[in-house]
Short mmCIF file of C-alpha atoms in Angstrom, two decimals:
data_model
loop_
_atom_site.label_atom_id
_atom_site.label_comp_id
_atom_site.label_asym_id
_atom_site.label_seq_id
_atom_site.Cartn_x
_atom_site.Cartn_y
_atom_site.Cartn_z
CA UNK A 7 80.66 74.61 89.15
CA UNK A 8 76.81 73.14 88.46
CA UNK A 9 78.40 72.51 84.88
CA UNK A 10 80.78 70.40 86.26
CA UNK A 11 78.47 68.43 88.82
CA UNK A 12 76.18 67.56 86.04
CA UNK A 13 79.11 65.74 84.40
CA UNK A 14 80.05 64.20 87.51
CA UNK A 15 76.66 63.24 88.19
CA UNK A 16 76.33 61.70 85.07
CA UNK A 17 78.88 59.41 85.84
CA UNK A 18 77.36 58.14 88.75
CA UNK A 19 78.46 60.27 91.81
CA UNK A 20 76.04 62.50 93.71
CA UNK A 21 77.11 65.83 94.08
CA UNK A 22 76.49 69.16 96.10
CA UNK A 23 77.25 72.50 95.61
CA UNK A 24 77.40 75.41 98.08
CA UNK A 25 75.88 78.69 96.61
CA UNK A 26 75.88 82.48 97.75
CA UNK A 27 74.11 83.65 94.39
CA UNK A 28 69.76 82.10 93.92
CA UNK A 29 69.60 83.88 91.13
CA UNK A 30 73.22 82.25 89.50
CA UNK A 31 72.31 78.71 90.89
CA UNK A 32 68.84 78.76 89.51
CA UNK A 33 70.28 79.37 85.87
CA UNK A 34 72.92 76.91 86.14
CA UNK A 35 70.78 74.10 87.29
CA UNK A 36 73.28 71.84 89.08
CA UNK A 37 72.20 68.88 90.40
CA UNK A 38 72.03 70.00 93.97
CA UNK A 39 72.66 72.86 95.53
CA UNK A 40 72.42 75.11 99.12
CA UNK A 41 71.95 78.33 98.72
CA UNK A 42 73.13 80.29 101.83
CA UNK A 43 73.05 83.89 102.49
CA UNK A 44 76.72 84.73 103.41
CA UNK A 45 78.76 87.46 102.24
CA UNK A 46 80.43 86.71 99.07
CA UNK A 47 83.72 84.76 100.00
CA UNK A 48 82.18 83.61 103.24
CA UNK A 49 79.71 80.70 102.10
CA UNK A 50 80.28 79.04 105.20
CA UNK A 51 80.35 82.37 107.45
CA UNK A 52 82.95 83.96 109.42
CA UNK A 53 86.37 82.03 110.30
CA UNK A 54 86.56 80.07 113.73
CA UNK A 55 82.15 79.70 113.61
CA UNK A 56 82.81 76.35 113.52
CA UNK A 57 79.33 75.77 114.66
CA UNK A 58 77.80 77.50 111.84
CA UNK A 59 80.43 75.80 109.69
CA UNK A 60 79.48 72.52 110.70
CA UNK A 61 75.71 73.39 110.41
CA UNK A 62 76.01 74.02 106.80
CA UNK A 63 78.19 71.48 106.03
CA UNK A 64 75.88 68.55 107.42
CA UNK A 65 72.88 70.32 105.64
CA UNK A 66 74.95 69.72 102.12
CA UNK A 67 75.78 66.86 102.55
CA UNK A 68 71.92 65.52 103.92
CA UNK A 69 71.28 67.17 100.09
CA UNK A 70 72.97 63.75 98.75
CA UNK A 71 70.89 61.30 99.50
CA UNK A 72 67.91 62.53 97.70
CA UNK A 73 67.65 61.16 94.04
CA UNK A 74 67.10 64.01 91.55
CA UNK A 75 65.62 64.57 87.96
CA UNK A 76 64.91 68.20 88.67
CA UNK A 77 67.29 70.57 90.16
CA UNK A 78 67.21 70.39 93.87
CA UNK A 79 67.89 73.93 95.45
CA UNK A 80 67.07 74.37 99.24
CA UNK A 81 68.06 77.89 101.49
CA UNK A 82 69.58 76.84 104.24
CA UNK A 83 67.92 78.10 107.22
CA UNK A 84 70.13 79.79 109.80
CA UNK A 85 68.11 78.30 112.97
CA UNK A 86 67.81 74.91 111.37
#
């Protein structure tokens, strides 16, 4: 998926992934990306936590309004 955001960056469009995998993320290098630690399947956490759900959604999308040259890969902190 970082493959793909760099082309759609590229164009003009910000982009943000959601990642499960630092280690995967890092080596792709996508544009933007939070990394959260969820079991794999689960990146926003367990069905009906819609607070949790939520959470990490608004933290992606804050990720988009911050210019990048470098790769921009934040954890997402659980009592944020």
């Amino acid at each position: 998926m970082g493959l793909v955001q760099s082309v759609i960056e590229k164009s003009g469009i910000p982009t943000v992934s959601i990642s499960l995998l630092r280690e995967v993320t890092e080596r792709v290098k996508p544009p933007r990306a939070l990394v959260v630690d969820r079991p794999l399947g689960f990146p926003l956490g367990a069905p009906h936590d819609i607070d949790l759900q939520k959470r990490i959604l608004m933290v992606a999308l804050e990720l988009l309004v911050h210019s990048v040259e470098e790769p921009l890969v934040v954890d997402f902190a659980p009592g944020a």
